Amino acid sequence: GAVVSQHPSWVICKSGTSVKIECRSLDFQATTMFWYRQFPKQSLMLMATSNEGSKATYEQGVEKDKFLINHASLTLSTLTVTSAHPEDSSFYICSARTGSSGANVLTFGAGSRLTVL
Amino acid sequence: DAKTTQPPSMDCAEGRAANLPCNHSTISGNEYVYWYRQIHSQGPQYIIHGLKNNETNEMASLIITEDRKSSTLILPHATLRDTAVYYCIKLGGWGKLQFGAGTQVVVTP
């Protein structure tokens, strides 16, 4: 089946630095990818919709200048957390639409755990 | 646009069927019911979806009431690896998948 790969699976960085997370669709093309964030003991929160070749669409309350999303190819979307701070520490998960026959089914990556010191 | 309602937690015995209820009384005609699950510290996994007919795949069965206001996800023979948070989501067209609190299912030996 379809696989979405995320890298890195975990990362620790110092406060004030930027961190890039990659999300790749393996063996299929993804014109649309989604980025979610999950804090401990909470549910997933949709951050933004990443569209290949165009600007990402951010959910209300998500700072687009802080969470830079680039979807330059049909198999790769990246999320860059700029000037990271401890409150940005979270589990970041990407997904891509993989349903057939028009089904709106998402395949998720394994997630990237960010810890900002 | 009210989301779905699920019990916060459920326990299930290994080897028995697990029946997970979901209320979606405000579902509209073009909205499907999707089920996903998230095992601890992993990305969510798609399970099944349906519109109005009952559906079955290798993972589970989905039973939707005739009025479509509620549904039940059935894991026929629960295993310890089925311990996860299960999310019931109603979604129409190419809408964005939004997660609620889900049901924490714990399968015990």
PDB file of N, CA, C and O in Angstrom, chain B residues 48-82:
ATOM      1  N   ILE B  48     -11.451   2.254   8.015  1.00  0.00           N
ATOM      2  CA  ILE B  48     -12.589   1.959   7.158  1.00  0.00           C
ATOM      3  C   ILE B  48     -13.425   3.217   7.009  1.00  0.00           C
ATOM      4  O   ILE B  48     -13.303   4.154   7.811  1.00  0.00           O
ATOM      5  N   HIS B  49     -14.268   3.269   5.995  1.00  0.00           N
ATOM      6  CA  HIS B  49     -15.210   4.366   5.879  1.00  0.00           C
ATOM      7  C   HIS B  49     -16.462   3.880   5.170  1.00  0.00           C
ATOM      8  O   HIS B  49     -16.456   2.835   4.493  1.00  0.00           O
ATOM      9  N   GLY B  50     -17.550   4.649   5.341  1.00  0.00           N
ATOM     10  CA  GLY B  50     -18.807   4.276   4.691  1.00  0.00           C
ATOM     11  C   GLY B  50     -19.737   5.462   4.598  1.00  0.00           C
ATOM     12  O   GLY B  50     -19.586   6.454   5.312  1.00  0.00           O
ATOM     13  N   LEU B  51     -20.725   5.327   3.734  1.00  0.00           N
ATOM     14  CA  LEU B  51     -21.712   6.392   3.553  1.00  0.00           C
ATOM     15  C   LEU B  51     -23.037   6.007   4.211  1.00  0.00           C
ATOM     16  O   LEU B  51     -23.521   6.693   5.084  1.00  0.00           O
ATOM     17  N   LYS B  52     -23.616   4.916   3.766  1.00  0.00           N
ATOM     18  CA  LYS B  52     -24.866   4.463   4.371  1.00  0.00           C
ATOM     19  C   LYS B  52     -24.952   2.942   4.463  1.00  0.00           C
ATOM     20  O   LYS B  52     -25.645   2.408   5.321  1.00  0.00           O
ATOM     21  N   ASN B  53     -24.229   2.254   3.604  1.00  0.00           N
ATOM     22  CA  ASN B  53     -24.236   0.799   3.672  1.00  0.00           C
ATOM     23  C   ASN B  53     -23.193   0.313   4.667  1.00  0.00           C
ATOM     24  O   ASN B  53     -22.205   0.987   4.929  1.00  0.00           O
ATOM     25  N   ASN B  54     -23.419  -0.847   5.223  1.00  0.00           N
ATOM     26  CA  ASN B  54     -22.421  -1.458   6.094  1.00  0.00           C
ATOM     27  C   ASN B  54     -21.211  -1.847   5.251  1.00  0.00           C
ATOM     28  O   ASN B  54     -21.338  -2.223   4.080  1.00  0.00           O
ATOM     29  N   GLU B  55     -20.050  -1.732   5.833  1.00  0.00           N
ATOM     30  CA  GLU B  55     -18.822  -2.024   5.130  1.00  0.00           C
ATOM     31  C   GLU B  55     -17.959  -2.978   5.952  1.00  0.00           C
ATOM     32  O   GLU B  55     -18.005  -2.952   7.184  1.00  0.00           O
ATOM     33  N   THR B  56     -17.185  -3.781   5.252  1.00  0.00           N
ATOM     34  CA  THR B  56     -16.263  -4.704   5.926  1.00  0.00           C
ATOM     35  C   THR B  56     -14.974  -4.767   5.133  1.00  0.00           C
ATOM     36  O   THR B  56     -14.998  -4.782   3.902  1.00  0.00           O
ATOM     37  N   ASN B  57     -13.853  -4.769   5.847  1.00  0.00           N
ATOM     38  CA  ASN B  57     -12.572  -5.027   5.205  1.00  0.00           C
ATOM     39  C   ASN B  57     -11.758  -5.939   6.109  1.00  0.00           C
ATOM     40  O   ASN B  57     -12.294  -6.505   7.079  1.00  0.00           O
ATOM     41  N   GLU B  58     -10.490  -6.077   5.800  1.00  0.00           N
ATOM     42  CA  GLU B  58      -9.675  -7.023   6.559  1.00  0.00           C
ATOM     43  C   GLU B  58      -9.424  -6.571   7.998  1.00  0.00           C
ATOM     44  O   GLU B  58      -8.998  -7.369   8.832  1.00  0.00           O
ATOM     45  N   MET B  59      -9.671  -5.321   8.281  1.00  0.00           N
ATOM     46  CA  MET B  59      -9.410  -4.826   9.633  1.00  0.00           C
ATOM     47  C   MET B  59     -10.659  -4.810  10.503  1.00  0.00           C
ATOM     48  O   MET B  59     -10.577  -5.102  11.713  1.00  0.00           O
ATOM     49  N   ALA B  60     -11.788  -4.419   9.928  1.00  0.00           N
ATOM     50  CA  ALA B  60     -12.957  -4.170  10.753  1.00  0.00           C
ATOM     51  C   ALA B  60     -14.232  -4.156   9.918  1.00  0.00           C
ATOM     52  O   ALA B  60     -14.189  -4.247   8.693  1.00  0.00           O
ATOM     53  N   SER B  61     -15.343  -4.047  10.646  1.00  0.00           N
ATOM     54  CA  SER B  61     -16.648  -3.848  10.012  1.00  0.00           C
ATOM     55  C   SER B  61     -17.232  -2.538  10.523  1.00  0.00           C
ATOM     56  O   SER B  61     -16.984  -2.144  11.669  1.00  0.00           O
ATOM     57  N   LEU B  62     -17.982  -1.895   9.653  1.00  0.00           N
ATOM     58  CA  LEU B  62     -18.627  -0.640  10.006  1.00  0.00           C
ATOM     59  C   LEU B  62     -20.114  -0.802   9.806  1.00  0.00           C
ATOM     60  O   LEU B  62     -20.558  -1.120   8.688  1.00  0.00           O
ATOM     61  N   ILE B  63     -20.853  -0.590  10.884  1.00  0.00           N
ATOM     62  CA  ILE B  63     -22.302  -0.701  10.827  1.00  0.00           C
ATOM     63  C   ILE B  63     -22.881   0.697  10.994  1.00  0.00           C
ATOM     64  O   ILE B  63     -22.626   1.356  12.014  1.00  0.00           O
ATOM     65  N   ILE B  64     -23.628   1.150  10.012  1.00  0.00           N
ATOM     66  CA  ILE B  64     -24.232   2.489  10.051  1.00  0.00           C
ATOM     67  C   ILE B  64     -25.735   2.337  10.166  1.00  0.00           C
ATOM     68  O   ILE B  64     -26.343   1.566   9.418  1.00  0.00           O
ATOM     69  N   THR B  65     -26.334   3.048  11.110  1.00  0.00           N
ATOM     70  CA  THR B  65     -27.787   2.949  11.275  1.00  0.00           C
ATOM     71  C   THR B  65     -28.504   3.507  10.055  1.00  0.00           C
ATOM     72  O   THR B  65     -27.952   4.315   9.296  1.00  0.00           O
ATOM     73  N   GLU B  66     -29.744   3.099   9.917  1.00  0.00           N
ATOM     74  CA  GLU B  66     -30.491   3.481   8.724  1.00  0.00           C
ATOM     75  C   GLU B  66     -30.659   5.001   8.618  1.00  0.00           C
ATOM     76  O   GLU B  66     -30.635   5.568   7.527  1.00  0.00           O
ATOM     77  N   ASP B  67     -30.826   5.670   9.769  1.00  0.00           N
ATOM     78  CA  ASP B  67     -30.965   7.124   9.742  1.00  0.00           C
ATOM     79  C   ASP B  67     -29.603   7.825   9.670  1.00  0.00           C
ATOM     80  O   ASP B  67     -29.544   9.051   9.625  1.00  0.00           O
ATOM     81  N   ARG B  68     -28.540   7.057   9.699  1.00  0.00           N
ATOM     82  CA  ARG B  68     -27.150   7.542   9.587  1.00  0.00           C
ATOM     83  C   ARG B  68     -26.716   8.417  10.747  1.00  0.00           C
ATOM     84  O   ARG B  68     -25.683   9.075  10.682  1.00  0.00           O
ATOM     85  N   LYS B  69     -27.461   8.424  11.832  1.00  0.00           N
ATOM     86  CA  LYS B  69     -27.092   9.282  12.941  1.00  0.00           C
ATOM     87  C   LYS B  69     -26.079   8.641  13.878  1.00  0.00           C
ATOM     88  O   LYS B  69     -25.562   9.301  14.790  1.00  0.00           O
ATOM     89  N   SER B  70     -25.817   7.395  13.705  1.00  0.00           N
ATOM     90  CA  SER B  70     -24.793   6.751  14.522  1.00  0.00           C
ATOM     91  C   SER B  70     -24.199   5.566  13.777  1.00  0.00           C
ATOM     92  O   SER B  70     -24.764   5.098  12.778  1.00  0.00           O
ATOM     93  N   SER B  71     -23.062   5.122  14.273  1.00  0.00           N
ATOM     94  CA  SER B  71     -22.419   3.965  13.654  1.00  0.00           C
ATOM     95  C   SER B  71     -21.623   3.209  14.716  1.00  0.00           C
ATOM     96  O   SER B  71     -21.390   3.722  15.825  1.00  0.00           O
ATOM     97  N   THR B  72     -21.249   2.002  14.376  1.00  0.00           N
ATOM     98  CA  THR B  72     -20.451   1.164  15.267  1.00  0.00           C
ATOM     99  C   THR B  72     -19.312   0.543  14.475  1.00  0.00           C
ATOM    100  O   THR B  72     -19.535  -0.040  13.412  1.00  0.00           O
ATOM    101  N   LEU B  73     -18.116   0.698  14.992  1.00  0.00           N
ATOM    102  CA  LEU B  73     -16.953   0.026  14.420  1.00  0.00           C
ATOM    103  C   LEU B  73     -16.759  -1.276  15.184  1.00  0.00           C
ATOM    104  O   LEU B  73     -16.749  -1.280  16.416  1.00  0.00           O
ATOM    105  N   ILE B  74     -16.632  -2.354  14.457  1.00  0.00           N
ATOM    106  CA  ILE B  74     -16.464  -3.660  15.091  1.00  0.00           C
ATOM    107  C   ILE B  74     -15.105  -4.236  14.735  1.00  0.00           C
ATOM    108  O   ILE B  74     -14.778  -4.414  13.554  1.00  0.00           O
ATOM    109  N   LEU B  75     -14.315  -4.493  15.779  1.00  0.00           N
ATOM    110  CA  LEU B  75     -13.074  -5.242  15.613  1.00  0.00           C
ATOM    111  C   LEU B  75     -13.425  -6.675  15.999  1.00  0.00           C
ATOM    112  O   LEU B  75     -13.672  -6.950  17.168  1.00  0.00           O
ATOM    113  N   PRO B  76     -13.468  -7.593  15.056  1.00  0.00           N
ATOM    114  CA  PRO B  76     -14.056  -8.909  15.321  1.00  0.00           C
ATOM    115  C   PRO B  76     -13.339  -9.740  16.379  1.00  0.00           C
ATOM    116  O   PRO B  76     -13.992 -10.424  17.165  1.00  0.00           O
ATOM    117  N   HIS B  77     -12.047  -9.696  16.406  1.00  0.00           N
ATOM    118  CA  HIS B  77     -11.279 -10.472  17.387  1.00  0.00           C
ATOM    119  C   HIS B  77     -10.122  -9.595  17.886  1.00  0.00           C
ATOM    120  O   HIS B  77      -9.047  -9.580  17.304  1.00  0.00           O
ATOM    121  N   ALA B  78     -10.388  -8.849  18.925  1.00  0.00           N
ATOM    122  CA  ALA B  78      -9.402  -7.868  19.377  1.00  0.00           C
ATOM    123  C   ALA B  78      -8.113  -8.539  19.856  1.00  0.00           C
ATOM    124  O   ALA B  78      -8.139  -9.576  20.521  1.00  0.00           O
ATOM    125  N   THR B  79      -7.005  -7.933  19.499  1.00  0.00           N
ATOM    126  CA  THR B  79      -5.708  -8.386  19.988  1.00  0.00           C
ATOM    127  C   THR B  79      -5.062  -7.254  20.779  1.00  0.00           C
ATOM    128  O   THR B  79      -5.519  -6.106  20.730  1.00  0.00           O
ATOM    129  N   LEU B  80      -3.997  -7.578  21.486  1.00  0.00           N
ATOM    130  CA  LEU B  80      -3.319  -6.567  22.291  1.00  0.00           C
ATOM    131  C   LEU B  80      -2.831  -5.418  21.415  1.00  0.00           C
ATOM    132  O   LEU B  80      -2.757  -4.266  21.845  1.00  0.00           O
ATOM    133  N   ARG B  81      -2.508  -5.731  20.150  1.00  0.00           N
ATOM    134  CA  ARG B  81      -2.021  -4.701  19.233  1.00  0.00           C
ATOM    135  C   ARG B  81      -3.112  -3.752  18.759  1.00  0.00           C
ATOM    136  O   ARG B  81      -2.825  -2.765  18.071  1.00  0.00           O
ATOM    137  N   ASP B  82      -4.354  -4.056  19.112  1.00  0.00           N
ATOM    138  CA  ASP B  82      -5.447  -3.149  18.774  1.00  0.00           C
ATOM    139  C   ASP B  82      -5.623  -2.046  19.807  1.00  0.00           C
ATOM    140  O   ASP B  82      -6.472  -1.164  19.648  1.00  0.00           O
TER     141      ASP B  82
END
